[in-house]
Short mmCIF file of C-alpha atoms in Angstrom, two decimals:
data_model
loop_
_atom_site.label_atom_id
_atom_site.label_comp_id
_atom_site.label_asym_id
_atom_site.label_seq_id
_atom_site.Cartn_x
_atom_site.Cartn_y
_atom_site.Cartn_z
CA PRO A 156 -84.42 3.97 8.72
CA SER A 157 -82.84 7.44 8.73
CA GLN A 158 -80.46 8.45 11.51
CA GLU A 159 -79.80 11.80 13.15
CA ALA A 160 -77.11 13.88 11.30
CA GLU A 161 -73.68 14.35 12.83
CA ARG A 162 -73.54 17.27 15.31
CA PRO A 163 -69.90 18.21 16.03
CA VAL A 164 -69.09 20.46 18.95
CA PRO A 165 -67.25 23.72 17.94
CA LEU A 166 -64.05 25.02 19.49
CA SER A 167 -64.50 27.43 22.38
CA SER A 168 -62.69 30.75 22.48
CA VAL A 169 -59.12 30.90 23.79
CA SER A 170 -60.10 32.94 26.85
CA ALA A 171 -62.98 30.68 27.89
CA ALA A 172 -62.85 27.77 30.36
CA PRO A 173 -61.26 24.53 29.08
CA PRO A 174 -63.22 23.93 25.85
CA ALA A 175 -64.99 20.77 24.89
CA ALA A 176 -63.08 20.88 21.64
CA ALA A 177 -59.67 22.51 21.59
CA TYR A 178 -55.96 22.05 21.95
CA SER A 179 -55.49 21.39 25.64
CA ALA A 180 -52.51 22.69 27.56
CA THR A 181 -50.72 19.47 26.64
CA GLY A 182 -51.59 19.88 22.98
CA ALA A 183 -54.40 17.34 22.74
CA LEU A 184 -57.04 18.01 20.08
CA ARG A 185 -60.41 16.83 21.42
CA TYR A 186 -63.98 17.07 20.23
CA ALA A 187 -66.10 15.74 23.09
CA ASP A 188 -69.64 14.34 22.80
CA ARG A 189 -69.51 14.03 19.04
CA PRO A 190 -71.58 11.04 17.82
CA ALA A 191 -70.15 8.80 15.23
CA PRO A 192 -71.25 9.74 11.70
CA ALA A 193 -74.24 7.91 10.34
CA ALA A 194 -73.46 4.90 8.26
CA ALA A 195 -74.00 5.31 4.54
CA ARG A 196 -74.74 2.66 1.98
CA PRO A 197 -71.71 2.40 -0.34
CA PRO A 198 -72.48 2.97 -4.00
CA LEU A 199 -72.08 0.15 -6.48
CA VAL A 200 -68.74 0.50 -8.31
CA ASP A 201 -66.62 -1.66 -10.53
CA LEU A 202 -64.02 -3.33 -8.28
CA ALA A 203 -61.25 -3.31 -10.92
CA ASP A 204 -61.79 0.37 -11.68
CA ALA A 205 -61.88 1.23 -7.98
CA THR A 206 -58.66 -0.72 -7.36
CA ALA A 207 -56.88 0.99 -10.24
CA ALA A 208 -58.05 4.42 -9.09
CA LEU A 209 -56.90 3.65 -5.55
CA ARG A 210 -53.47 2.58 -6.73
CA ALA A 211 -53.12 5.68 -8.88
CA SER A 212 -54.17 7.84 -5.96
CA GLU A 213 -51.70 6.10 -3.65
CA THR A 214 -48.92 6.59 -6.22
CA ARG A 215 -49.65 10.29 -6.52
CA PHE A 216 -49.76 10.61 -2.74
CA ARG A 217 -46.45 8.77 -2.32
CA LEU A 218 -44.80 10.96 -4.95
CA ALA A 219 -46.19 14.06 -3.27
CA THR A 220 -44.90 13.04 0.17
CA ASP A 221 -41.51 12.15 -1.30
CA ALA A 222 -41.35 15.55 -3.00
CA LEU A 223 -42.24 17.25 0.29
CA ALA A 224 -39.24 15.64 1.97
CA GLY A 225 -40.84 16.15 5.34
CA TYR A 226 -43.23 14.85 7.95
CA VAL A 227 -46.82 14.28 6.77
CA TYR A 228 -49.68 13.79 9.21
CA ASP A 229 -53.46 13.34 9.25
CA VAL A 230 -55.54 14.20 12.35
CA ASP A 231 -59.07 12.94 13.01
CA ALA A 232 -60.65 15.89 14.80
CA ALA A 233 -63.38 13.72 16.36
CA THR A 234 -60.96 11.46 18.20
CA GLY A 235 -57.71 13.41 18.18
CA ARG A 236 -55.99 10.38 16.68
CA VAL A 237 -53.00 11.19 14.49
CA GLU A 238 -51.83 9.11 11.55
CA ARG A 239 -48.18 9.85 10.87
CA ILE A 240 -47.89 9.02 7.22
CA ALA A 241 -44.29 9.75 6.33
CA GLY A 242 -41.09 11.54 7.31
CA LEU A 243 -41.31 11.50 11.11
CA ALA A 244 -38.02 9.66 11.62
CA ASP A 245 -36.18 11.89 9.15
CA LEU A 246 -37.43 15.01 10.90
CA VAL A 247 -37.16 14.23 14.63
CA GLY A 248 -35.56 10.77 14.81
CA TRP A 249 -38.64 8.85 16.02
CA ARG A 250 -40.26 6.08 14.00
CA PRO A 251 -44.06 6.29 13.65
CA GLN A 252 -44.58 3.10 15.68
CA GLU A 253 -42.60 4.65 18.54
CA ALA A 254 -44.79 7.73 18.72
CA GLU A 255 -48.20 7.81 20.39
CA PRO A 256 -50.91 8.53 17.81
CA THR A 257 -51.99 11.70 19.61
CA THR A 258 -51.49 15.41 19.16
CA GLU A 259 -50.05 15.59 22.69
CA TRP A 260 -47.07 13.51 21.65
CA TRP A 261 -46.05 16.11 19.09
CA THR A 262 -46.88 19.26 21.05
CA ALA A 263 -45.01 17.94 24.09
CA ARG A 264 -41.86 18.19 21.97
CA VAL A 265 -42.49 21.73 20.76
CA HIS A 266 -40.26 24.34 22.39
CA PRO A 267 -42.19 25.83 25.36
CA ASP A 268 -41.68 29.40 24.20
CA ASP A 269 -42.90 28.54 20.71
CA TRP A 270 -45.89 26.53 21.96
CA ALA A 271 -47.01 29.42 24.18
CA ALA A 272 -47.23 31.61 21.07
CA LEU A 273 -48.48 28.89 18.72
CA ARG A 274 -51.37 27.48 20.78
CA PRO A 275 -53.63 30.60 20.78
CA ARG A 276 -53.03 31.03 17.07
CA LEU A 277 -54.11 27.45 16.40
CA LEU A 278 -57.23 27.90 18.53
CA GLU A 279 -58.09 31.07 16.64
CA ALA A 280 -57.60 29.33 13.29
CA HIS A 281 -59.79 26.39 14.37
CA ALA A 282 -62.57 28.69 15.55
CA ASP A 283 -62.71 30.71 12.32
CA PRO A 284 -65.00 28.92 9.80
CA ALA A 285 -63.37 30.85 6.95
CA CYS A 286 -59.87 29.66 7.85
CA LEU A 287 -58.81 26.71 5.70
CA THR A 288 -55.02 26.80 6.12
CA HIS A 289 -52.50 27.64 8.80
CA ALA A 290 -48.72 27.95 8.65
CA ALA A 291 -46.15 28.43 11.38
CA GLU A 292 -42.46 27.95 12.09
CA TYR A 293 -41.34 26.67 15.48
CA ARG A 294 -38.81 24.43 17.20
CA VAL A 295 -39.25 20.73 17.98
CA ARG A 296 -37.01 18.59 20.16
CA HIS A 297 -35.17 15.90 18.17
CA ARG A 298 -34.64 12.46 19.65
CA ASP A 299 -30.95 13.26 20.09
CA GLY A 300 -31.79 16.34 22.17
CA ARG A 301 -31.17 19.14 19.67
CA TRP A 302 -33.81 21.61 18.53
CA VAL A 303 -35.08 21.38 14.96
CA TRP A 304 -36.77 24.33 13.29
CA VAL A 305 -39.80 23.18 11.28
CA SER A 306 -42.15 24.88 8.85
CA ASP A 307 -45.58 23.42 9.58
CA ARG A 308 -48.38 23.92 7.05
CA ARG A 309 -51.79 22.40 7.63
CA ARG A 310 -55.15 22.25 5.89
CA PHE A 311 -58.44 22.25 7.80
CA VAL A 312 -61.24 20.10 6.44
CA ARG A 313 -64.56 21.48 7.65
CA ASP A 314 -68.15 20.26 7.57
CA ALA A 315 -71.10 22.21 6.19
CA ALA A 316 -71.32 24.17 9.43
CA GLY A 317 -67.67 25.22 9.18
CA ARG A 318 -66.45 22.97 11.99
CA VAL A 319 -63.12 21.20 11.66
CA VAL A 320 -63.45 17.46 11.07
CA ARG A 321 -59.95 16.72 9.85
CA VAL A 322 -56.51 18.30 9.75
CA VAL A 323 -53.96 17.29 7.13
CA GLY A 324 -50.52 18.84 7.04
CA GLY A 325 -46.80 18.58 6.61
CA ALA A 326 -43.71 19.84 8.40
CA THR A 327 -40.30 20.34 6.81
CA ASP A 328 -36.90 20.97 8.36
CA VAL A 329 -35.89 24.63 7.96
CA THR A 330 -33.10 24.60 10.56
CA ALA A 331 -30.41 25.44 8.01
CA ARG A 332 -32.33 28.45 6.74
CA ARG A 333 -33.17 29.71 10.23
CA THR A 334 -29.55 29.27 11.30
CA ALA A 335 -28.36 31.17 8.23
CA GLU A 336 -30.90 33.93 8.89
CA ALA A 337 -29.78 34.18 12.51
CA SER A 338 -26.16 34.35 11.38
CA VAL A 339 -26.96 37.10 8.88
CA ALA A 340 -28.95 39.01 11.49
CA ALA A 341 -26.09 38.75 13.97
CA SER A 342 -23.60 39.85 11.33
CA GLU A 343 -25.79 42.82 10.40
CA GLU A 344 -26.09 43.77 14.06
CA ARG A 345 -22.32 43.63 14.50
CA LEU A 346 -21.89 45.74 11.37
CA ARG A 347 -24.46 48.24 12.63
CA LEU A 348 -22.70 48.54 15.98
CA ALA A 349 -19.31 48.86 14.28
CA GLN A 350 -20.63 51.54 11.95
CA ALA A 351 -22.18 53.43 14.84
CA ALA A 352 -18.97 53.22 16.86
CA ALA A 353 -16.86 54.33 13.91
CA GLN A 354 -19.43 56.91 12.77
CA LEU A 355 -19.44 55.16 9.39
CA GLY A 356 -22.61 55.41 7.34
CA THR A 357 -23.19 53.33 4.21
CA TRP A 358 -25.25 54.33 1.19
CA ASP A 359 -26.41 52.70 -2.03
CA LEU A 360 -27.81 54.38 -5.16
CA ASP A 361 -29.53 52.24 -7.83
CA PHE A 362 -29.69 54.23 -11.06
CA ALA A 363 -32.10 51.79 -12.73
CA THR A 364 -34.81 52.31 -10.14
CA GLY A 365 -33.69 55.59 -8.62
CA THR A 366 -33.73 53.91 -5.21
CA VAL A 367 -31.46 55.34 -2.52
CA THR A 368 -30.66 53.35 0.63
CA TRP A 369 -29.03 54.72 3.77
CA SER A 370 -27.90 52.81 6.85
CA ASP A 371 -28.92 53.83 10.36
CA ALA A 372 -25.40 55.12 10.95
CA TYR A 373 -25.70 57.30 7.83
CA TYR A 374 -28.83 58.92 9.25
CA ALA A 375 -27.09 59.50 12.58
CA LEU A 376 -24.04 60.91 10.79
CA HIS A 377 -26.19 63.52 9.03
CA GLY A 378 -28.41 64.21 12.03
CA LEU A 379 -31.53 62.96 10.22
CA ASP A 380 -34.53 61.02 11.50
CA PRO A 381 -35.35 57.88 9.44
CA ALA A 382 -39.03 58.26 10.37
CA ARG A 383 -39.18 61.76 8.91
CA HIS A 384 -36.65 61.77 6.09
CA ALA A 385 -36.81 59.40 3.14
CA PRO A 386 -33.37 58.85 1.56
CA SER A 387 -32.88 60.77 -1.68
CA GLN A 388 -30.15 62.34 -3.77
CA GLU A 389 -31.78 65.76 -3.38
CA LEU A 390 -31.72 65.54 0.42
CA TRP A 391 -28.02 64.65 0.33
CA GLU A 392 -27.23 67.59 -1.97
CA ARG A 393 -29.11 69.98 0.34
CA SER A 394 -26.98 68.79 3.26
CA LEU A 395 -23.75 69.85 1.52
CA HIS A 396 -22.00 72.95 2.84
CA PRO A 397 -22.67 75.89 0.47
CA ASP A 398 -18.94 76.44 -0.03
CA ASP A 399 -18.41 72.76 -0.98
CA ARG A 400 -21.63 71.92 -2.86
CA ALA A 401 -20.55 72.76 -6.39
CA ARG A 402 -17.17 71.05 -5.95
CA VAL A 403 -18.68 67.83 -4.58
CA ILE A 404 -21.42 67.56 -7.19
CA ARG A 405 -18.85 68.16 -9.93
CA HIS A 406 -16.62 65.46 -8.44
CA VAL A 407 -19.44 62.88 -8.45
CA ALA A 408 -20.42 63.73 -12.01
CA THR A 409 -16.81 63.32 -13.13
CA ALA A 410 -16.55 59.95 -11.38
CA LEU A 411 -19.71 58.70 -13.07
CA GLY A 412 -18.65 59.81 -16.52
CA ALA A 413 -14.92 59.11 -16.47
CA GLY A 414 -15.12 55.33 -16.24
CA ALA A 415 -13.40 55.34 -12.86
CA GLY A 416 -14.27 52.54 -10.47
CA GLN A 417 -13.54 54.13 -7.10
CA THR A 418 -13.73 57.68 -5.89
CA GLU A 419 -12.85 59.60 -2.71
CA ILE A 420 -13.51 63.15 -1.54
CA GLU A 421 -13.62 65.19 1.66
CA TYR A 422 -16.29 67.82 2.16
CA ARG A 423 -18.47 69.48 4.77
CA ILE A 424 -22.14 68.95 5.55
CA VAL A 425 -24.54 71.09 7.56
CA ARG A 426 -26.86 69.19 9.86
CA PRO A 427 -30.44 70.33 10.46
CA ASP A 428 -29.34 71.74 13.85
CA GLY A 429 -26.71 73.87 12.11
CA ALA A 430 -23.70 71.79 13.13
CA VAL A 431 -20.98 71.52 10.49
CA ARG A 432 -19.26 68.16 10.08
CA TRP A 433 -16.41 67.05 7.87
CA ILE A 434 -17.10 63.90 5.80
CA LEU A 435 -14.73 61.52 4.04
CA GLY A 436 -16.77 59.93 1.27
CA ARG A 437 -15.57 56.80 -0.49
CA GLY A 438 -17.61 55.26 -3.29
CA GLU A 439 -17.51 52.72 -6.06
CA VAL A 440 -19.28 52.93 -9.40
CA VAL A 441 -20.74 49.69 -10.78
CA ARG A 442 -21.15 49.70 -14.56
CA GLY A 443 -23.16 47.59 -16.96
CA ALA A 444 -21.92 45.80 -20.06
CA ASP A 445 -22.30 49.05 -22.01
CA GLY A 446 -20.04 50.88 -19.60
CA LEU A 447 -22.80 53.04 -18.21
CA PRO A 448 -23.18 53.32 -14.42
CA VAL A 449 -25.99 51.18 -13.00
CA ARG A 450 -25.20 51.56 -9.32
CA MET A 451 -23.03 53.56 -6.95
CA LEU A 452 -22.40 52.56 -3.37
CA GLY A 453 -20.02 53.50 -0.62
CA ALA A 454 -19.50 54.78 2.89
CA ASN A 455 -19.22 58.12 4.62
CA LEU A 456 -16.90 58.59 7.59
CA ASP A 457 -17.08 61.49 10.02
CA VAL A 458 -13.57 62.97 10.09
CA THR A 459 -14.45 66.20 11.86
CA GLU A 460 -12.09 65.55 14.77
CA ARG A 461 -9.22 64.80 12.40
CA LYS A 462 -9.91 67.91 10.32
CA GLU A 463 -10.12 70.03 13.46
CA ALA A 464 -6.86 68.52 14.73
CA GLU A 465 -5.24 69.20 11.35
CA ALA A 466 -6.52 72.77 11.41
CA GLU A 467 -5.17 73.25 14.94
CA ARG A 468 -1.83 71.79 13.87
CA GLU A 469 -1.69 74.16 10.91
CA ARG A 470 -2.55 77.06 13.20
CA LEU A 471 0.26 76.13 15.60
CA LEU A 472 2.72 75.63 12.73
CA ALA A 473 1.73 78.98 11.28
CA ALA A 474 2.20 80.63 14.68
CA GLU A 475 5.57 78.93 15.02
CA ARG A 476 6.64 80.13 11.56
CA ALA A 477 5.48 83.65 12.39
CA ALA A 478 7.42 83.58 15.66
CA ARG A 479 10.56 82.37 13.89
CA GLU A 480 10.18 85.03 11.22
CA GLU A 481 9.71 87.73 13.87
CA ALA A 482 12.74 86.45 15.75
CA GLU A 483 14.78 86.53 12.55
CA ARG A 484 13.62 90.09 11.82
CA LEU A 485 14.56 91.20 15.30
CA ARG A 486 17.95 89.47 15.00
CA ARG A 487 18.65 91.20 11.71
CA ALA A 488 17.53 94.51 13.19
CA ALA A 489 19.79 93.93 16.18
CA ASP A 490 22.70 93.02 13.88
CA ALA A 491 22.09 96.12 11.83
CA ALA A 492 21.97 98.28 14.95
CA SER A 493 25.12 96.69 16.29
CA HIS A 494 26.87 97.22 12.98
CA ALA A 495 25.76 100.85 12.88
CA LYS A 496 26.94 101.36 16.40
CA SER A 497 30.33 99.85 15.60
CA GLU A 498 30.75 102.12 12.59
CA PHE A 499 29.70 105.15 14.65
CA LEU A 500 32.25 104.36 17.34
CA ALA A 501 34.95 103.80 14.78
CA VAL A 502 34.29 107.20 13.18
CA MET A 503 34.26 108.98 16.53
CA SER A 504 37.49 107.32 17.54
CA HIS A 505 39.13 108.44 14.33
CA GLU A 506 37.91 111.98 14.82
CA LEU A 507 39.18 112.10 18.39
CA ARG A 508 42.60 110.98 17.28
#
C-alpha cells in the first residue's frame, strides 16, 4: 500500500520566534515533526557489480578527503545528527568518537563574535531554496585552547520543494594565511601612519597598463581628495608649479631615456587651494630585458619647511654680507677722509711755517 510522502518543515525567518527548523542559539540544527521517509523497495542489482561500484566510490571519496586535508562532515537535517568523516583531530585536536554527533558540539566551539555574525547568514542560506552552497571563515577553539581560523564550505542537498534535507561540507585550516594577512595589514597600517607623520607619499606608474597608484599620504601631500581625483600622470603634471613644470618634465624624460636606475629632483607644486609646497621626489626606473622602462615608482617628501628655512638662512646671510660690505665701505671712506685731513693739516702747517 502507498504511504504519505515526506513533508519536511521549512526554516523560519531569523527574526521570527524560535523556529521549528533552524540553528538554535546553541547551534543545533533541528527539523521538528518531520516523518520518516517512506520505505522504498530496493531495485534488483547484481551484488558483485554493486560491491565493486561501492568500493570505487569509497576510494574516490577517500582520495578526495585526503586531498582536502581538512575536516569533512555530513549532517542529517531531519535529526541534526552529524557524521564526522575525516580530519576532525587534525583540525581541532578532538577525535570523532570524543565529539558529540550534533551541530551544537561544533558551534559551541566557534568564537562568540564569529558565531553572532555567522548564525543569521546560515539561517538565510537555509531559507533560500535557490541557495545550494555557503562559505565562511571563522575561528574555532582547538582542544589545546588556541583559536584556529577555518574556511568552511558546505553544500545543501534539497528536496523537490527546496527544503534542506542534508548538509555536506568541509573545513580547512587557514590560520597561517589569516595570520599573514593580519601581519601585512598591520605593516601597511604602520607604513601609512609613518608616511602620514613624515608627509611621505608613495607613487607607482605601470607603463604596460598605464596604471598610476598613489598612497593616501600622496593625496594628502598634494591636497587632493581620493574620492574625487583618480590618480593620473596628467593630474600630477597640472599640479606642478608653472615655473618648474618644464624643468621637472624634462628631468623625468631624461631619467626614462638615459638608462639611469634612480632619480631625484626638488620642485614646487600648487595645491587646489593655491598653497605652494616644495617636494623632494625620489624615483626608481624598472626596465625590461630590452632595456625599456616598464615601471617607475618612488616617493615624494614635503620639504617646504626645509626650503623655507634655507631661504631664510640665505636671506640672513645676504643681509650679513651686505652689512659687512657697507661697514667696509664706511671704513674705507673714513680712512680716506682721515688721510685727506692729515694731508690738509700737513700742508697748512707747512704754509704757516
